[in-house]
Short mmCIF file of C-alpha atoms and ligand atoms in Angstrom, two decimals:
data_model
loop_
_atom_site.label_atom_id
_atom_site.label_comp_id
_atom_site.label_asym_id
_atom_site.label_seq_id
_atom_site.Cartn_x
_atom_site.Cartn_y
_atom_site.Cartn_z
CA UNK A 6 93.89 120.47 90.73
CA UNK A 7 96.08 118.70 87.93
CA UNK A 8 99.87 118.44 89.07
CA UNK A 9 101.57 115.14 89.97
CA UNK A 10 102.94 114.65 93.72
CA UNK A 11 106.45 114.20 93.92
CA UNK A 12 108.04 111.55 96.12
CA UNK A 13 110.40 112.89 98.72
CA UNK A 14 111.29 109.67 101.12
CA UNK A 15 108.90 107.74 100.10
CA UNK A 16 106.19 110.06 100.48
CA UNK A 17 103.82 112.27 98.28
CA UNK A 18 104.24 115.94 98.60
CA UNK A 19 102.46 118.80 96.08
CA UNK A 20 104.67 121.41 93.95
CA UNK A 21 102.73 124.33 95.40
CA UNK A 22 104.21 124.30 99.00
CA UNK A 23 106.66 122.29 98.77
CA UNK A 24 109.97 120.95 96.99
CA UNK A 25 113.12 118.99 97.49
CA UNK A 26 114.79 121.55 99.04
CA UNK A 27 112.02 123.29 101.48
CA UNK A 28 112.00 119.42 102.92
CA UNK A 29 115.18 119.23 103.32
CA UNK A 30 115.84 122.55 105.02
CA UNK A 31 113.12 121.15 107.04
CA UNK A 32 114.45 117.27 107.71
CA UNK A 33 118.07 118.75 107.86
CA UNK A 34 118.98 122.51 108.47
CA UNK A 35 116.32 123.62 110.80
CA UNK A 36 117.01 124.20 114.16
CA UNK A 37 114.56 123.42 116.84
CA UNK A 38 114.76 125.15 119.91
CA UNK A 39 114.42 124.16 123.52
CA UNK A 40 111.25 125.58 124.25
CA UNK A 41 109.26 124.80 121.06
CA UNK A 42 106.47 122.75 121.34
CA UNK A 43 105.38 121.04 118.03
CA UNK A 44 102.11 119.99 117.13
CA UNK A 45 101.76 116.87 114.90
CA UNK A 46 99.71 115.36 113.23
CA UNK A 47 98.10 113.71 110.02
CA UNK A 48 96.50 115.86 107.79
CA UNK A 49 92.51 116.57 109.22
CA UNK A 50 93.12 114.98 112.68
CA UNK A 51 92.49 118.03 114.77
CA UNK A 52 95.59 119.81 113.75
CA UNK A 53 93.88 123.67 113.73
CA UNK A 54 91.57 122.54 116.92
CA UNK A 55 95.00 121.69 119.08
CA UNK A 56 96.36 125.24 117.23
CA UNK A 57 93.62 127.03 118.78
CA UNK A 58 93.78 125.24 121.99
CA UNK A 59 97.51 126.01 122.33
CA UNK A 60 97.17 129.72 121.48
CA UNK A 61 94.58 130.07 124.00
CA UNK A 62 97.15 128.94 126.43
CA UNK A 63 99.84 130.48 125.28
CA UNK A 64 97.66 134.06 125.44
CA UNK A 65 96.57 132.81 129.55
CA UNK A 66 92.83 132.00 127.44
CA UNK A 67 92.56 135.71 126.57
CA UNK A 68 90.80 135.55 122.94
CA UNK A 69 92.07 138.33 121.64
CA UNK A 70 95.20 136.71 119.87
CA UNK A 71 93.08 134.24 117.95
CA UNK A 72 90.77 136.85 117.01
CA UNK A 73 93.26 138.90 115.00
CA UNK A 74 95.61 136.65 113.89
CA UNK A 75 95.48 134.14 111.20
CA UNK A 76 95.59 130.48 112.47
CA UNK A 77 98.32 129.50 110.04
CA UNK A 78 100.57 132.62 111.18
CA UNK A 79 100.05 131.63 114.77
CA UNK A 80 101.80 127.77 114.37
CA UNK A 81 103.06 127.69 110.85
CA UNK A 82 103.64 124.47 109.52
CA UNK A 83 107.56 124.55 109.54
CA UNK A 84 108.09 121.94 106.36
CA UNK A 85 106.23 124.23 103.63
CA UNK A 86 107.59 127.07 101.81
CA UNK A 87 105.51 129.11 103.25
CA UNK A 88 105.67 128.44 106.89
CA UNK A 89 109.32 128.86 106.28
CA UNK A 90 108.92 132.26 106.08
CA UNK A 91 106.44 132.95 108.52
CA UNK A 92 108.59 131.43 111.52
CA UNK A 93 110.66 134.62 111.92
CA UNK A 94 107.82 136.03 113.46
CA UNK A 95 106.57 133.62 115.72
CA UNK A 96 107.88 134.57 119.22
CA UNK A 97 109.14 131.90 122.26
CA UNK A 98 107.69 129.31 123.47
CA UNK A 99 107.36 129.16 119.53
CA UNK A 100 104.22 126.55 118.59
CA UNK A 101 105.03 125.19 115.17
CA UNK A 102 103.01 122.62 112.95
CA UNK A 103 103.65 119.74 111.53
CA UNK A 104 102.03 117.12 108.99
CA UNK A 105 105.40 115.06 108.30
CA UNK A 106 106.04 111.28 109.56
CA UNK A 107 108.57 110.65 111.75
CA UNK A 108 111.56 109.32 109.29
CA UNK A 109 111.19 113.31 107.92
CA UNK A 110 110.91 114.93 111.23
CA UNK A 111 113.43 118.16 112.03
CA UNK A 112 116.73 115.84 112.80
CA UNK A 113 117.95 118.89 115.47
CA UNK A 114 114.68 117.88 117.40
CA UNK A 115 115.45 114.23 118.42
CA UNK A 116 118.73 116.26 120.49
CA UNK A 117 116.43 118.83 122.14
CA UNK A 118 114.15 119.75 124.89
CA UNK A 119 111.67 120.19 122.87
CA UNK A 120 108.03 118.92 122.96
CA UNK A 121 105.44 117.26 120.36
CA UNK A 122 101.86 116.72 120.85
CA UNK A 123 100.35 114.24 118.74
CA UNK A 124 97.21 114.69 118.04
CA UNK A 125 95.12 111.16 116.30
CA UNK A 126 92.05 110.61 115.30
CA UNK A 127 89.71 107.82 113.61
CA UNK A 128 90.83 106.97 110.38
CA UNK A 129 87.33 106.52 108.52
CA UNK A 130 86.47 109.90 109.58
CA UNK A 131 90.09 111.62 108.53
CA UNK A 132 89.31 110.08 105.31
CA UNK A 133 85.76 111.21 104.75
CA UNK A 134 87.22 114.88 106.26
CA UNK A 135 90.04 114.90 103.84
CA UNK A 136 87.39 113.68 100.86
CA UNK A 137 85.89 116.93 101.20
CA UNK A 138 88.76 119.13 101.60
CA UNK A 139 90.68 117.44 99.54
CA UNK A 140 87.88 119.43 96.67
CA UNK A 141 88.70 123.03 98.01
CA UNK A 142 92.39 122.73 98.98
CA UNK A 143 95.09 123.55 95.52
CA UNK A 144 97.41 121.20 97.46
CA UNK A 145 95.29 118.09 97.08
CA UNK A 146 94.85 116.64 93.77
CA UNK A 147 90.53 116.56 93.39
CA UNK A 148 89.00 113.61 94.19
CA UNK A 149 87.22 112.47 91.31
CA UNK A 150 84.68 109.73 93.16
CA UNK A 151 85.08 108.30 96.86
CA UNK A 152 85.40 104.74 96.11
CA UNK A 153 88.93 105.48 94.14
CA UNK A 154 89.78 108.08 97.07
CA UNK A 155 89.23 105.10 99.66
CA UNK A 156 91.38 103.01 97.54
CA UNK A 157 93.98 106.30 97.90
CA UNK A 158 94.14 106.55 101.37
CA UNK A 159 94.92 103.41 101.72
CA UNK A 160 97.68 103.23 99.40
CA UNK A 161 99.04 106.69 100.92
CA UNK A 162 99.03 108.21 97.40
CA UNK A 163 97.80 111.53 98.94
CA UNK A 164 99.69 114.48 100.32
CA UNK A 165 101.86 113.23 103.70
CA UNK A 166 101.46 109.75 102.23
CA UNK A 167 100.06 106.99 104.62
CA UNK A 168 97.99 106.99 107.17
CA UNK A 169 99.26 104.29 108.93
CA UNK A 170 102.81 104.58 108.65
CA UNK A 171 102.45 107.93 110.05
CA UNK A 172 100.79 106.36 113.05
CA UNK A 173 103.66 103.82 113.45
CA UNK A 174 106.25 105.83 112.87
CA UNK A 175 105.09 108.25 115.17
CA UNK A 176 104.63 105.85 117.59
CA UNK A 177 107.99 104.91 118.31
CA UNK A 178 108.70 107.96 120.49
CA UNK A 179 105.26 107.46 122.49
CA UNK A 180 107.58 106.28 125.84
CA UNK A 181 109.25 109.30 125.68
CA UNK A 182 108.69 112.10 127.97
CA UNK A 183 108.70 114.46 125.70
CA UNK A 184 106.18 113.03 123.58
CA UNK A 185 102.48 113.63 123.90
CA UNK A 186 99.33 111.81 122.36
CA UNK A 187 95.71 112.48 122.37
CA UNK A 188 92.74 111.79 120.07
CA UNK A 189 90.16 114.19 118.15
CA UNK A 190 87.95 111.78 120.35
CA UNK A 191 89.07 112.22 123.59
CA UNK A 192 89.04 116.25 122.98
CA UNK A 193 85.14 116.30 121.55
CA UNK A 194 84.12 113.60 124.67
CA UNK A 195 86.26 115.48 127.73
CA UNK A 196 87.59 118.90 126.31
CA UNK A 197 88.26 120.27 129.39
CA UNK A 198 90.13 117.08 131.03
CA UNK A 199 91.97 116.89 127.90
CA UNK A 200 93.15 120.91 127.77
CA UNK A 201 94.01 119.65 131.88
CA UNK A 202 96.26 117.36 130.77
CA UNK A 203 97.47 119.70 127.84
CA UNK A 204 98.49 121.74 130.53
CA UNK A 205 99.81 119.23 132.63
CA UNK A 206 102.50 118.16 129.97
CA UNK A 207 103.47 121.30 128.91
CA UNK A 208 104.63 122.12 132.49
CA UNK A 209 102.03 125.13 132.69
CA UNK A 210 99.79 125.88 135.99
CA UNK A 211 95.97 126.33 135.56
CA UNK A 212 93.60 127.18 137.26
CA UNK A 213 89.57 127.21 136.49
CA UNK A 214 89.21 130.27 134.72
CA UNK A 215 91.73 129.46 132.49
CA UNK A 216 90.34 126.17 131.72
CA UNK A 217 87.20 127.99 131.22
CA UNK A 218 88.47 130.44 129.09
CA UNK A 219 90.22 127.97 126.84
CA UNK A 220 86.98 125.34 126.21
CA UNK A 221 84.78 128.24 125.28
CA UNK A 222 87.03 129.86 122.91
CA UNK A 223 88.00 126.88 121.03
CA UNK A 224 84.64 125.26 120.69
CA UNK A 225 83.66 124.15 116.88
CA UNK A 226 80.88 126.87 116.84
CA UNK A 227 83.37 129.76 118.45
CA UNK A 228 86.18 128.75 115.64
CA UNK A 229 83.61 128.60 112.79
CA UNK A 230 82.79 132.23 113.46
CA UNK A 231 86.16 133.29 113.56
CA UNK A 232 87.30 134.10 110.08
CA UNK A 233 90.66 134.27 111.79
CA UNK A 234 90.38 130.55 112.27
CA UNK A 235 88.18 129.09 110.08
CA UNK A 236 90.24 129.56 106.70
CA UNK A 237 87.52 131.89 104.84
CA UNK A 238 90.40 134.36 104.46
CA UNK A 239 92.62 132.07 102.63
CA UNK A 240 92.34 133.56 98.98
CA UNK A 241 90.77 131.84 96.85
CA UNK A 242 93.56 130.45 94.73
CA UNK A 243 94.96 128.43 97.44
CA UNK A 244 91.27 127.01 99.00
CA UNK A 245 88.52 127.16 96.94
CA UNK A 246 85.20 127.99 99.24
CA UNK A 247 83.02 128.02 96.33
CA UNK A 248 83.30 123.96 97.23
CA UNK A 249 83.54 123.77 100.99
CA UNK A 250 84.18 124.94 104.24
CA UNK A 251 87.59 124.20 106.63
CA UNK A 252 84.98 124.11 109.34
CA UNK A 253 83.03 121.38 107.82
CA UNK A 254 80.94 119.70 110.41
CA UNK A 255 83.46 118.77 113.93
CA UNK A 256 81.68 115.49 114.54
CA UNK A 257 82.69 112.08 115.66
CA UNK A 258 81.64 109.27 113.39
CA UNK A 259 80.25 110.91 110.09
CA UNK A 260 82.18 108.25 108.15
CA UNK A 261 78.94 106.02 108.74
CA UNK A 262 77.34 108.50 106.10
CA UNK A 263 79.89 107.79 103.70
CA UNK A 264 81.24 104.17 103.74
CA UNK A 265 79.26 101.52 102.25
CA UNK A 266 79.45 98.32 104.36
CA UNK A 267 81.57 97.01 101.37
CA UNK A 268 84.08 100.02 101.90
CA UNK A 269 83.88 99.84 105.53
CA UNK A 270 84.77 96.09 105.54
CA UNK A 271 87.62 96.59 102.81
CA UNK A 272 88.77 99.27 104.88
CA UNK A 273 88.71 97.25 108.26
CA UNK A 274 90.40 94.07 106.20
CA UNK A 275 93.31 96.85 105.16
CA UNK A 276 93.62 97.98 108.94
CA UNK A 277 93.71 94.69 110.50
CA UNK A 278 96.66 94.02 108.18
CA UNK A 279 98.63 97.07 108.46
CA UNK A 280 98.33 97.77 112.43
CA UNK A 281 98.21 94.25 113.65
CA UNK A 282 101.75 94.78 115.53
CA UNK A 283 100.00 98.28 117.45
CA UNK A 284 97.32 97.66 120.23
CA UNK A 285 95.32 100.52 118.61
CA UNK A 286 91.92 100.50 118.45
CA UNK A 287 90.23 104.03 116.65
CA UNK A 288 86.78 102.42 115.97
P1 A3P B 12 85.50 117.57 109.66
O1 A3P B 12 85.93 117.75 108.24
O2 A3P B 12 85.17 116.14 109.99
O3 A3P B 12 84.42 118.52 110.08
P2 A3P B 12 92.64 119.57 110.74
O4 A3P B 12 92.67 120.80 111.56
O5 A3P B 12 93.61 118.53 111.18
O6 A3P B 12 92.73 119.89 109.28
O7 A3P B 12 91.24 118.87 110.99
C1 A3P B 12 90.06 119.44 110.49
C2 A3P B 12 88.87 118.72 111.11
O8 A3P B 12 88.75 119.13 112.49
C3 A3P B 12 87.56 119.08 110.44
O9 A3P B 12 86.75 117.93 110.60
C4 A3P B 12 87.09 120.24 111.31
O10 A3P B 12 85.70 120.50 111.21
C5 A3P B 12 87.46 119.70 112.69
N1 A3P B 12 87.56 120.76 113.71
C6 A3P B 12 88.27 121.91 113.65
N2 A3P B 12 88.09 122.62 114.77
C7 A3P B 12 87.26 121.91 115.57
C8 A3P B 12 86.67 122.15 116.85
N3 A3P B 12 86.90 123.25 117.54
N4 A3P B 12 85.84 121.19 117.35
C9 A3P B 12 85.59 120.06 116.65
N5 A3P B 12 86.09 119.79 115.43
C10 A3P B 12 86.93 120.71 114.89
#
């Protein structure tokens, strides 16, 4: 797509779905209530796979929700234009979206009862996922080679800016009670301890069946058949599917069929640098 990001706190955002003011309603004005639970993340972590978990829940695991209702209208993402308006409809316990770090995060929810899980993944991997979407989504300027998207990501000149201030500024709230993290990892290696614990945090009893319910409807193979979740109703204007799919390939580790060893050690140089003050170790 040709349009330049804008800078709104430091951080790149695209014209399409977003301006000054549609952040700042966000950061500022909007009110989050007591019961919301927020999922977080950056962009391509296993944002739409903790959607789907989540709505599964909230529907007792009964499918039928996810079935006929777009994923996006489900949990908008409450900082873009559009979301904006789709929130009206979204009845309590409301499950909203959200890409933006921490210094932009709804003000009204750092005085609420409200709850966040955030949802992390390995780096190499977000940035090979976000290489290919990054081709079919209008909001991402197109990636013209992967060497100078590498170089990108690690600058944070992409939409919702750096990776790894996003991790550390997230991370500040990770002794809070009301805070919540798990990786893309730990959900592909032990889905149904991980929807356990899910549960677990969000105060909600379980029982087998619905733990059962919830791992087979939210599988990678279950959501890529669901053109309610996997974004092939999105028109064409916004995602172009002439150039990809949403539900790409759900694996751990394809990064090793992308990075050279010179990119992977460049990359690994970069990390060591940014994240030496965080005990976090994605790969
Ligand atoms: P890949 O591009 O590596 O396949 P997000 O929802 O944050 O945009 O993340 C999208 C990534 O999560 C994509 O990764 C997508 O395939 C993967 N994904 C979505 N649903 C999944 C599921 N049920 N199981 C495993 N991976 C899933």
């Amino acid at each position: 797509m040709s349009f330049d990001y804008f800078l709104y706190k430091g951080v790149r955002f695209s014209p399409g779905s977003y301006s000054e003011d549609v952040l700042n309603f966000a950061e500022n004005e909007f009110q989050v209530l007591d019961d919301d639970v927020y999922i977080v993340t950056y962009p391509k972590s296993g944002t739409n796979w903790m959607i789907e978990i989540l709505s599964l829940l909230k529907q007792g695991g009964d499918p039928s929700w996810c079935r006929n209702v777009p994923i996006w209208l489900r949990s908008p993402w409450y900082e873009t234009k559009e979301g904006q308006s789709q929130i009206k409809d979204v009845t309590s316990p409301r499950v909203l979206t959200s890409h933006l770090p921490f210094h932009i995060f709804a003000k009204s929810f750092f005085t609420s009862k409200a709850k966040i899980i955030y949802v992390m993944r390995n780096p190499k991997d977000i940035l090979v996922s976000l290489y290919h979407f990054a081709k079919i989504l209008c909001l991402y300027k197109d990636p013209r080679n992967f060497q100078e998207f590498v170089e990108d990501f690690l600058q944070g000149n992409v939409l919702y800016g750096s990776w790894f201030d996003h991790i550390k500024g997230w991370m500040q709230m990770k002794d809070n009670s009301n805070f919540f993290t798990i990786t893309y990892e730990e959900l592909q290696q032990d889905l149904r301890g991980s929807v356990e614990k899910i549960c677990k945090f969000l105060g909600k009893e379980y029982d087998d069946a619905l733990i059962d319910a919830v791992v087979k409807h939210s599988s990678f193979q279950v959501m890529k058949e669901n053109k309610m979740s996997n974004y092939s109703i999105m028109p064409q204007n916004f995602m172009d599917h002439t150039k990809g799919t949403f539900m790409r390939k759900g694996v751990i580790g394809d990064w090793k069929n992308h990075f050279t060893v010179a990119q992977s050690e460049y990359f690994d140089s970069v990390y060591e640098k940014k994240m030496k003050d965080l005990n976090m170790i994605f790969f």
